[in-house]
Coordinates of C-alpha atoms and ligand atoms in Angstrom, one line a residue:
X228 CA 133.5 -103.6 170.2
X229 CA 136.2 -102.4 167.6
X230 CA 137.9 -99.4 167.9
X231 CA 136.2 -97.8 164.7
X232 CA 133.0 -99.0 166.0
X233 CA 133.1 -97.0 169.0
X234 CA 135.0 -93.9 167.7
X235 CA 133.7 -94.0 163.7
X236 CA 137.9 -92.7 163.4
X237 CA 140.9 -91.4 165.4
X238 CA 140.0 -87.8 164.8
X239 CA 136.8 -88.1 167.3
X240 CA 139.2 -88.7 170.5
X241 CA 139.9 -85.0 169.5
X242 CA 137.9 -82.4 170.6
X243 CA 140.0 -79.8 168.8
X244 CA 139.3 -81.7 165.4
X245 CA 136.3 -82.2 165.8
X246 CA 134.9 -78.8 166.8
X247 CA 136.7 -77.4 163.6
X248 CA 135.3 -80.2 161.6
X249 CA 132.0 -79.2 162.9
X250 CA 132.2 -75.8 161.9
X251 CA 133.4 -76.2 158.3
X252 CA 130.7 -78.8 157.8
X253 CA 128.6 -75.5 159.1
X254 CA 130.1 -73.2 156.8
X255 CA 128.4 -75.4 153.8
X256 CA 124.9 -74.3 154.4
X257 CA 125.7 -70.9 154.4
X258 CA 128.3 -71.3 151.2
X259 CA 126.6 -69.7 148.7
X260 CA 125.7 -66.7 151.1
X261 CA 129.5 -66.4 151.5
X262 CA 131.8 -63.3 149.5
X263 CA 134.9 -63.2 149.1
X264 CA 135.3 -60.9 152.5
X265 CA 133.4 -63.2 154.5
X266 CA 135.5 -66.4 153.1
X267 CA 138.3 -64.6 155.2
X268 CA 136.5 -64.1 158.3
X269 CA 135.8 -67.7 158.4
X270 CA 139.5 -68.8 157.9
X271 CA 140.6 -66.2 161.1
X272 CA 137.4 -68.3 163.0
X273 CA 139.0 -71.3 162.0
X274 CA 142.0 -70.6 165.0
X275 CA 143.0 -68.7 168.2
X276 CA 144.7 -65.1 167.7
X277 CA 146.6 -65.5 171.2
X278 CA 147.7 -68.9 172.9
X279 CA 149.9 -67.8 176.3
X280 CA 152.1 -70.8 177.0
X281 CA 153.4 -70.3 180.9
X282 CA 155.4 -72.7 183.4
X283 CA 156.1 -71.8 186.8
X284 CA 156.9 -73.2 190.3
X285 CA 154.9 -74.0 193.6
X286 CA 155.9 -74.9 196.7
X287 CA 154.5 -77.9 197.6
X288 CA 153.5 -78.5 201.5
X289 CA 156.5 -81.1 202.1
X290 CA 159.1 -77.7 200.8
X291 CA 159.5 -79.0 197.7
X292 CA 158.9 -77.0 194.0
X293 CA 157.1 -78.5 191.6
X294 CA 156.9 -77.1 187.8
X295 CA 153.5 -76.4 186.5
X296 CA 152.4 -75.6 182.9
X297 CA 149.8 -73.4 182.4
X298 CA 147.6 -71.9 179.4
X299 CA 145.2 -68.9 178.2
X300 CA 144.0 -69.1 175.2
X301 CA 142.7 -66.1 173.4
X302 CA 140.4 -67.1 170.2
X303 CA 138.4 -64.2 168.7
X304 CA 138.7 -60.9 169.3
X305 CA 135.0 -60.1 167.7
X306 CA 134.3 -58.2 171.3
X307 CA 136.2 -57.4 174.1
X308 CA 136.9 -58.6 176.4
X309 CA 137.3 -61.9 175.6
X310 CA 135.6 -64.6 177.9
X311 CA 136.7 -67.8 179.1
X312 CA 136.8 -70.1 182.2
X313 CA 140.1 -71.9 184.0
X314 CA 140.5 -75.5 184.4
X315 CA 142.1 -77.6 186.4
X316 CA 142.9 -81.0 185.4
X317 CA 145.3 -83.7 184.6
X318 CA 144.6 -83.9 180.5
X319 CA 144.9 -79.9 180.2
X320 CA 147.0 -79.2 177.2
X321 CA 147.0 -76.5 174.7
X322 CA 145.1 -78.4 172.5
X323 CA 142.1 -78.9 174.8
X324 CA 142.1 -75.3 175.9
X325 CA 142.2 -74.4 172.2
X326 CA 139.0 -76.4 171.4
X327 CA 137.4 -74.6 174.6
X328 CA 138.2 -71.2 173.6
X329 CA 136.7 -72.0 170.2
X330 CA 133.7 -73.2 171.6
X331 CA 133.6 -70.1 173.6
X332 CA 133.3 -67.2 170.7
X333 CA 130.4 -69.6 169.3
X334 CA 128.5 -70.1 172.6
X335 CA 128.8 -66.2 172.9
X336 CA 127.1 -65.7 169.7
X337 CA 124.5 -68.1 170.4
X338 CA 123.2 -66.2 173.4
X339 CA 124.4 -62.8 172.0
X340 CA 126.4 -62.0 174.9
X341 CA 129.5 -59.1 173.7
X342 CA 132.2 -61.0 174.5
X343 CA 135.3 -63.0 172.3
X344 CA 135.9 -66.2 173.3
X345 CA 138.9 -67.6 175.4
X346 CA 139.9 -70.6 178.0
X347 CA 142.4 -71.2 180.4
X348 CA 144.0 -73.8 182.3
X349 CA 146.3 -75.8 184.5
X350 CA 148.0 -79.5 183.6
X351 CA 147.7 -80.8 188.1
X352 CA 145.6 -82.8 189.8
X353 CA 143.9 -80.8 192.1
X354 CA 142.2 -83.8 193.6
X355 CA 145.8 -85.2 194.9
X356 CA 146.9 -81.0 196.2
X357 CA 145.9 -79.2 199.5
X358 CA 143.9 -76.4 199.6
X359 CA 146.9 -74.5 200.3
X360 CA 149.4 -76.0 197.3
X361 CA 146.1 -75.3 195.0
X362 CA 146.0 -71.5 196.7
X363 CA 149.4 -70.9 195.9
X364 CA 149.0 -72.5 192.2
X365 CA 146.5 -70.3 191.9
X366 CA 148.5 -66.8 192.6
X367 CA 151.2 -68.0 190.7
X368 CA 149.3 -68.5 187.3
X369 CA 147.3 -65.4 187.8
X370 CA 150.1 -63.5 188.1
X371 CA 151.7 -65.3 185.5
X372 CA 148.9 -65.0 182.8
X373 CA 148.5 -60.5 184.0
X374 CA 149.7 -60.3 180.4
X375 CA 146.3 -61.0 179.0
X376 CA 143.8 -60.5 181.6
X377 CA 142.0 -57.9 182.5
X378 CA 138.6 -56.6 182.6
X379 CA 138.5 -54.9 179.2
X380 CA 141.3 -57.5 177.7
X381 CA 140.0 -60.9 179.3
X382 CA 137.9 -62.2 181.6
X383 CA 138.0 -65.7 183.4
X384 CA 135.5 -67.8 184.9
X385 CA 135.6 -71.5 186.8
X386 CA 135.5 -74.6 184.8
X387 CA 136.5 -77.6 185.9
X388 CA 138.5 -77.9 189.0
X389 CA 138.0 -74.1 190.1
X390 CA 135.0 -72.6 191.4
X391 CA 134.8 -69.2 193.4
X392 CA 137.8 -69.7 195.7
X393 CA 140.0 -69.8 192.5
X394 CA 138.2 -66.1 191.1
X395 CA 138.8 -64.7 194.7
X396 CA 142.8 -65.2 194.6
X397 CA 143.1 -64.2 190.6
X398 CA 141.0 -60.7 191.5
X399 CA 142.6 -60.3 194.7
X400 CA 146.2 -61.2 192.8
X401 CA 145.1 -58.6 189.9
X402 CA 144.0 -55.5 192.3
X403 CA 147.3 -56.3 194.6
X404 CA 149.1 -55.3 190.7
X405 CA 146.6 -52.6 190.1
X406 CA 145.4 -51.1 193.0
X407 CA 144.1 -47.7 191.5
X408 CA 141.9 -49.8 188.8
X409 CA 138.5 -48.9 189.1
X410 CA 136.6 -51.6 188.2
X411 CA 139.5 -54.3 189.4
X412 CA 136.6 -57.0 190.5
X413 CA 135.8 -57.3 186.2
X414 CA 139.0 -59.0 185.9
X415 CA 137.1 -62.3 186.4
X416 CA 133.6 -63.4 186.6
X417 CA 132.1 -66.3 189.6
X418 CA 133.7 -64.7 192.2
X419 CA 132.1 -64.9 196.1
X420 CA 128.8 -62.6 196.4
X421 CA 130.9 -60.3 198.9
X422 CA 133.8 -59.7 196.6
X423 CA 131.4 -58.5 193.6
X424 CA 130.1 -62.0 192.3
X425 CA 126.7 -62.2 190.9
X426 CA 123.7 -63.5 192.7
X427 CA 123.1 -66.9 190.4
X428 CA 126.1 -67.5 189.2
X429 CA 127.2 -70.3 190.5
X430 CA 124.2 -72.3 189.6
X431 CA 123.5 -70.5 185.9
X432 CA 125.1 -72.9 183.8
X433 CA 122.3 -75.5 185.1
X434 CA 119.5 -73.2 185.1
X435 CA 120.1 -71.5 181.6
X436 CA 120.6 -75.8 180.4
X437 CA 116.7 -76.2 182.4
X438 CA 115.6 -73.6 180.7
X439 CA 116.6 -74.5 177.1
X440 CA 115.1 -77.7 178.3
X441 CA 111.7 -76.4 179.1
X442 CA 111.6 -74.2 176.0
X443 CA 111.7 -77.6 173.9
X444 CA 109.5 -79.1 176.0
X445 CA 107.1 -76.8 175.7
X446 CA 106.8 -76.7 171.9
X447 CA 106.9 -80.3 172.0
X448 CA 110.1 -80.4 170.0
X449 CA 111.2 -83.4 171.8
X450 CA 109.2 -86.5 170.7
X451 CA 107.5 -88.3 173.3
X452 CA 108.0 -86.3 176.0
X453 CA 105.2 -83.5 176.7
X454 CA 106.0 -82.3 180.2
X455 CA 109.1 -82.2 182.8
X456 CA 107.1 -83.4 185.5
X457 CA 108.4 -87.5 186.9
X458 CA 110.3 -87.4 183.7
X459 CA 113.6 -89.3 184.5
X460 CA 117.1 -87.8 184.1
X461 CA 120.4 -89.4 184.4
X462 CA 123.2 -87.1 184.9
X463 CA 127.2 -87.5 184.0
X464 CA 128.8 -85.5 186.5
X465 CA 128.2 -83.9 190.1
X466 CA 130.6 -81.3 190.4
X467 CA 128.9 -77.2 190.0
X468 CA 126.9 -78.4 186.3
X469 CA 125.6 -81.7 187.1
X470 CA 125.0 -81.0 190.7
X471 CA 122.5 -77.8 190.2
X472 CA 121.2 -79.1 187.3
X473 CA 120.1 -82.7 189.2
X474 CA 118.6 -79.9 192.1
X475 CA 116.9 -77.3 189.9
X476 CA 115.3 -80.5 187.7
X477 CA 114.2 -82.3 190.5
X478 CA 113.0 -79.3 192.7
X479 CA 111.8 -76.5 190.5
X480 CA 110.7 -78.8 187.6
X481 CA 109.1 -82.0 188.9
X482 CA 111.9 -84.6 187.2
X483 CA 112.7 -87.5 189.2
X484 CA 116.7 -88.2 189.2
X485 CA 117.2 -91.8 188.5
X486 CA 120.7 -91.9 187.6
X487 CA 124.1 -89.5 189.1
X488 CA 127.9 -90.4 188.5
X489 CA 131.2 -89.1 188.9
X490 CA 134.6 -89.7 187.6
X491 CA 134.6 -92.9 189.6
X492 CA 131.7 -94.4 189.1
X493 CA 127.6 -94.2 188.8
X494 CA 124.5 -95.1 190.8
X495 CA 120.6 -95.6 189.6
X496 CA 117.6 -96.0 190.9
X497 CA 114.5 -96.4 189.3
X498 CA 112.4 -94.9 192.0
X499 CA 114.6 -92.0 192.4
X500 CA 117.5 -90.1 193.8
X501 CA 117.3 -87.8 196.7
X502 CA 119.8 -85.3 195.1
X503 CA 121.0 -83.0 198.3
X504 CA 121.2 -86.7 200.4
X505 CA 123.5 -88.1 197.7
X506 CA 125.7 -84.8 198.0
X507 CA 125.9 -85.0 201.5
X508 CA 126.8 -88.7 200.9
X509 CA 129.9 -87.6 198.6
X510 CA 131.2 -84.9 200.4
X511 CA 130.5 -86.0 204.2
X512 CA 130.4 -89.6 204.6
X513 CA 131.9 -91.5 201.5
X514 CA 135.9 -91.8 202.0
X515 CA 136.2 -91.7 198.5
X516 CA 134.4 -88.3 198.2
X517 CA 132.1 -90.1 195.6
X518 CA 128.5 -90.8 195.0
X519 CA 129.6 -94.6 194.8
X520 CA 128.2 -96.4 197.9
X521 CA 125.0 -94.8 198.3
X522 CA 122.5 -96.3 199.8
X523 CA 124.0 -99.7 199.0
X524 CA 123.4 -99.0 195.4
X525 CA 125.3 -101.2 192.9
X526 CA 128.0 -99.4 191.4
X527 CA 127.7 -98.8 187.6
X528 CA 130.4 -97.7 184.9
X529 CA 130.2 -95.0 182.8
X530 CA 128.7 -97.0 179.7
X531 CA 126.1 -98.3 182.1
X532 CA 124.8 -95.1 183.6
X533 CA 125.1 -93.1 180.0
X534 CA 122.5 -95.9 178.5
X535 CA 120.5 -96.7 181.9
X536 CA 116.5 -95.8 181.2
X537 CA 115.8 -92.2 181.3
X538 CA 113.8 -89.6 179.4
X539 CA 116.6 -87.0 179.7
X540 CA 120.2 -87.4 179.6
X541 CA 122.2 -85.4 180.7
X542 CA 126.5 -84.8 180.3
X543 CA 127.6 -82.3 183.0
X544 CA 131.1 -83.9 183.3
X545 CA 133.8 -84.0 180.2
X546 CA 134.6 -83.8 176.4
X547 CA 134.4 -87.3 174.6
X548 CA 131.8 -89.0 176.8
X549 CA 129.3 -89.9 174.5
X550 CA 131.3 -91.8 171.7
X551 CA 129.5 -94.3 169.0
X552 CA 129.2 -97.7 171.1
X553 CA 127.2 -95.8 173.4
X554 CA 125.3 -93.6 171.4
X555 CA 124.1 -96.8 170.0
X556 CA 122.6 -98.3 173.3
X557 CA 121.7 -94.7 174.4
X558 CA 117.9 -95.0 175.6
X559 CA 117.1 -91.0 176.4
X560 CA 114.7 -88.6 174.1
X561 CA 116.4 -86.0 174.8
X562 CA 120.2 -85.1 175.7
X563 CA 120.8 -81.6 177.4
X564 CA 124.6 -80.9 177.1
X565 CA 125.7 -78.9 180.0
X566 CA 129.5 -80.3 179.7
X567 CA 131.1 -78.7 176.4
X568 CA 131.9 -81.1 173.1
X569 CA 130.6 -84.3 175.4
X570 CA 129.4 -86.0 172.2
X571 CA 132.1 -87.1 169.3
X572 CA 130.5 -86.3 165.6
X573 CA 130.2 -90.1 165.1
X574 CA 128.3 -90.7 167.9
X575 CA 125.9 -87.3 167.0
X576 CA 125.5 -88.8 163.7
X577 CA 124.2 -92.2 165.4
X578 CA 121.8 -89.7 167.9
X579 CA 119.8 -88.0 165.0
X580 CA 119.4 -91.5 163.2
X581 CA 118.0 -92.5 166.3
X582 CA 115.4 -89.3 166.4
X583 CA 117.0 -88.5 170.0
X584 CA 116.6 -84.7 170.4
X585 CA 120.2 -83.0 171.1
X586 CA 120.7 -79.9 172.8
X587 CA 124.0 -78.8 171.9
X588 CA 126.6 -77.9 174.3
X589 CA 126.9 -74.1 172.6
X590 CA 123.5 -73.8 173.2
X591 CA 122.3 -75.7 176.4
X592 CA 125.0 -74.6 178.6
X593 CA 125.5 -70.9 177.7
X594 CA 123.9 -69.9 181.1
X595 CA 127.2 -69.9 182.3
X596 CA 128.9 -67.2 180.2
X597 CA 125.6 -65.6 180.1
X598 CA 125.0 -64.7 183.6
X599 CA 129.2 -64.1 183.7
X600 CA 128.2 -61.3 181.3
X601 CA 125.6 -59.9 184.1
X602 CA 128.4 -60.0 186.6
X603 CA 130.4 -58.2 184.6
X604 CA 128.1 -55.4 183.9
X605 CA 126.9 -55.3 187.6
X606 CA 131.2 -54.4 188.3
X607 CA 131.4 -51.9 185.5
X608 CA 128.5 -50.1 187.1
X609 CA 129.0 -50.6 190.8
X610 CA 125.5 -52.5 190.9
X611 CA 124.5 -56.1 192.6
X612 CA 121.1 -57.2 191.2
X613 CA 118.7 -59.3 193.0
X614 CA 118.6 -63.0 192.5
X615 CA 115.3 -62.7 190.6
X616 CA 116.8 -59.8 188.4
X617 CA 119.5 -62.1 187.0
X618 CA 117.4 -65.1 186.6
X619 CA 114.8 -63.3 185.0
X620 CA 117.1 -61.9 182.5
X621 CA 118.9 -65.1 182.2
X622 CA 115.4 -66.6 181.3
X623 CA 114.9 -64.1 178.7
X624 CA 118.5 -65.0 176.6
X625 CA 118.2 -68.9 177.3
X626 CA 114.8 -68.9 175.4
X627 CA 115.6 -66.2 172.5
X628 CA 118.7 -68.3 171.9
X629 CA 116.8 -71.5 171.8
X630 CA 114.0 -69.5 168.9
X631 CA 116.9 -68.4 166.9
X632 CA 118.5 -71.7 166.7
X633 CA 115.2 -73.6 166.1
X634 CA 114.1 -71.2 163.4
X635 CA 117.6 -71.4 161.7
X636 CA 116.6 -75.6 162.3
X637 CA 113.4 -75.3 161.1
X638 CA 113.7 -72.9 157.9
X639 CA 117.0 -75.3 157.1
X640 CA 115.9 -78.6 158.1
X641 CA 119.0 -78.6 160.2
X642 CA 119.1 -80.8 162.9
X643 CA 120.1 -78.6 166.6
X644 CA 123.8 -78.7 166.5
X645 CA 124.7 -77.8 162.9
X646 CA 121.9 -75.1 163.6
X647 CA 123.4 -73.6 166.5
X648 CA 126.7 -73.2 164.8
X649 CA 125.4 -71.3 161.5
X650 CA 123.6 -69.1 163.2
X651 CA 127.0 -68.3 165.5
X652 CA 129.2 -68.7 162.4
X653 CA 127.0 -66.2 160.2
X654 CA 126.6 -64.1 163.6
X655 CA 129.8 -63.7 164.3
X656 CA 130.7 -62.8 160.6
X657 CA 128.2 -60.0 160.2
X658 CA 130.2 -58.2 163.7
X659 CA 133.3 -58.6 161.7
X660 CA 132.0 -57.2 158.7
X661 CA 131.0 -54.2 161.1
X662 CA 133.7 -53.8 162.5
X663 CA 136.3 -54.2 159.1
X664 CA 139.6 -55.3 159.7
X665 CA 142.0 -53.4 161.0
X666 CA 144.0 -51.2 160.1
Ligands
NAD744 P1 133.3 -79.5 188.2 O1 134.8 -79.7 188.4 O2 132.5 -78.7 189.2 O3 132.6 -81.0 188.1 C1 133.0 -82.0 187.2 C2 132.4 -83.3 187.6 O4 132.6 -84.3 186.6 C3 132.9 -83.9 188.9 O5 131.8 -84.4 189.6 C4 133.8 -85.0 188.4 O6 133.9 -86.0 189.4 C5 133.1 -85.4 187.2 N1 133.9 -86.1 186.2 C6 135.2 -85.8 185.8 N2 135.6 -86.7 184.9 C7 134.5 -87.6 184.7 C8 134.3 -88.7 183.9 N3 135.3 -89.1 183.1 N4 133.2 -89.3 184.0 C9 132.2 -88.9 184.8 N5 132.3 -87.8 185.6 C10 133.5 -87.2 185.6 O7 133.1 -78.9 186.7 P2 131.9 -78.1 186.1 O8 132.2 -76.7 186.3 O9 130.6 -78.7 186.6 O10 132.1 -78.5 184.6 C11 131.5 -79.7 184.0 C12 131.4 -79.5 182.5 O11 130.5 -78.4 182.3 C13 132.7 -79.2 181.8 O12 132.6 -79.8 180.5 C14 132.7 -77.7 181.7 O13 133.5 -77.2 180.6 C15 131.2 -77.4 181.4 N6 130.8 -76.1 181.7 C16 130.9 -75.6 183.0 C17 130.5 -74.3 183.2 C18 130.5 -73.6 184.6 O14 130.0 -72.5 184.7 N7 131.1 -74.3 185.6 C19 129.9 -73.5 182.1 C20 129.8 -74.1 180.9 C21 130.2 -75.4 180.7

């Protein structure tokens, strides 16, 4: 398969490109409701107001020092604070984090939560660091990055490569700063229960994504599939997004989980997965720490698992995943994108002629930042809500969300994507229009 077969053109390998490319194609529908005041809050959209560049040492177990680089990217400032999780990984650059903290103010208008957007991140490998190296890494970027953080300036979350460990060192880092600060445990959101994290966090991304999912199913938006129960899912991804949302699916909704990968590789079954066995697989027996080896499954690559049979796929793992030569051979009716920018705006192009129903990242996997917002309010007010409190509410944003994107899809025969960001776009212009620019 040719290069522009597969990728339509160069720009698609970037996410950066292709989310801005995205939203000025959005910008067209709503054209001729633009002014002349509006036509500038759409070109200081278009980019970050703040990108923190830092690099700092570590000291590795063996005594050595090794020089990380690190980022926080600040995009809108249409609330505060601004919101945005921390990743670790090998292809973080500025670029990537850019794209993510753009994706961020959208996702925040989608599900109406008060917040800017922002990301962060680390270029390592945290798979090939100890505990203890990726402890210290840790103190040393939160420290480093104290000039943007805080709980009224900038909030952070776990992405990739960080989960609640990583928010227990940044707030412990931040109060250790500013130990008369009220309300120090704001400073980031997915932190341990006992430290001030929500109850439902850590699984939200997946459950607001099951949600959305329902809501569609429900009102039969998605052709040919009428009902969640032994409807197959194949998921990319079994770190916190793919994990939960396999579980929740599989448990709570019926589904029957034929397909699960990782970054090194995927297994299917057409009689189905036992999700918490396959875990235990990964993390307990497999040397690799992968799902691969299962059962005596036969291994399968990426582009094998993304177009194996399923009603339901589902992208829990990366940007750039789905990409033309496999939106071509992609089987699903429905794609529910829990990982952000996972499908390249060639490959979305080759979905809708296809009819397959796409639930777009901004939209589908806003849980996250959603039930961040709840854990923030719970620390501003000294408050811990039950579990069924937050999933409740969650419930109630996941499916207002999805109405307001469907009727902005229906009344503009826009398919779910470009829907999702003119409702954010026009959103997020009205708050600035509110607000005026200052001074
Ligand atoms: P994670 O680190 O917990 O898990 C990532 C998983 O993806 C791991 O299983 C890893 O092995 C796998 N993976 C990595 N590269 C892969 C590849 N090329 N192919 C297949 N699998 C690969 O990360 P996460 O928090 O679950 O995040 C996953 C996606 O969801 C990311 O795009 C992230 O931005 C998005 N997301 C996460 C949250 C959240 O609250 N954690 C919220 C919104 C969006």
């Amino acid at each position: 398969m040719s290069f522009k077969e597969s990728y339509g053109s160069k720009e698609e390998l970037d996410f950066l490109k292709r989310i801005k490319l995205e939203f000025k194609e959005a910008v067209q529908f709503i054209d001729t409701e633009i002014g002349t005041v509006e036509r500038g809050v759409v070109d200081l959209l278009e980019g970050p107001f703040r990108q923190l560049i830092v690099r700092f040492p570590v000291e590795m177990d063996n005594s050595t020092i090794k020089i990380f680089t690190g980022y926080r990217v600040q995009h809108s400032r249409l609330y505060e604070p601004t919101k945005g999780g921390i990743r670790y990984a090998p292809d973080v650059d500025l670029n990537i984090v850019t794209a993510l903290a753009f994706d961020m103010t959208l996702k925040c208008r989608v599900v109406d939560v008060p917040f800017g957007g922002s990301k962060g991140g680390v270029r390592c490998d945290p798979k090939k660091m100890s505990q203890r190296e990726l402890d210290r890494l840790t103190r040393r970027y939160a420290y480093e990055i104290f000039p943007a953080i805080g709980p009224d300036a900038d909030v952070p979350a776990p992405d990739i490569g960080t989960g609640e460990r990583e928010m227990g060192i940044i707030y412990d880092t931040y109060k250790m700063f500013n130990p008369k600060s009220p309300h120090a445990e704001a400073v980031v959101t997915g932190k341990p229960v006992n430290l001030g994290g929500s109850h439902g966090r850590t699984e939200a991304t997946a459950l607001g994504g099951a949600y959305v999912l329902e809501e569609a199913v429900k009102r039969r938006h998605i052709e040919g599939l009428d009902s969640l129960k032994d409807a197959t899912v194949v998921v990319q991804g079994f770190g916190n997004a793919g994990f939960y949302i396999a579980k929740i699916l599989s448990e709570d909704y019926g589904c029957s989980i034929v397909g699960i990968c990782d970054s090194k590789g995927g297994i299917y079954n057409q009689e189905g997965l036992d999700v918490n066995d396959v875990l235990d697989f990964k993390q307990n027996v497999s040397k690799e720490k992968s799902v691969i080896g299962y059962n005596g499954l036969q291994p399968l690559t990426m582009e094998q698992l993304l177009t194996s049979p399923c009603d339901i796929l589902v992208p829990a793992a990366k940007e750039t995943q789905i990409i033309g030569s496999i939106a071509k051979n992609i089987e699903a009716k429905v794609i529910l994108e829990l990982a952000n920018g996972p499908t390249t705006n060639y490959a979305d192009k080759i979905l809708i002629d296809k009819n397959i129903y796409v639930l777009p990242d901004i939209l589908a996997n806003s849980g996250g930042v959603t039930v961040s917002y709840f854990e923030w309010l719970q620390n501003k007010a000294g408050e811990c809500w039950e579990l069924s409190q937050v999933n409740e509410r969650l419930h109630k944003k996941m499916v207002t969300a999805y109405q307001n994107v469907t009727k902005i899809s229906e009344d503009r025969e826009l398919h779910m994507r470009k829907a999702a960001f003119v409702f954010a776009i026009s959103n997020a212009i009205e708050v600035i229009k509110n607000r005026g620019i200052f001074p």
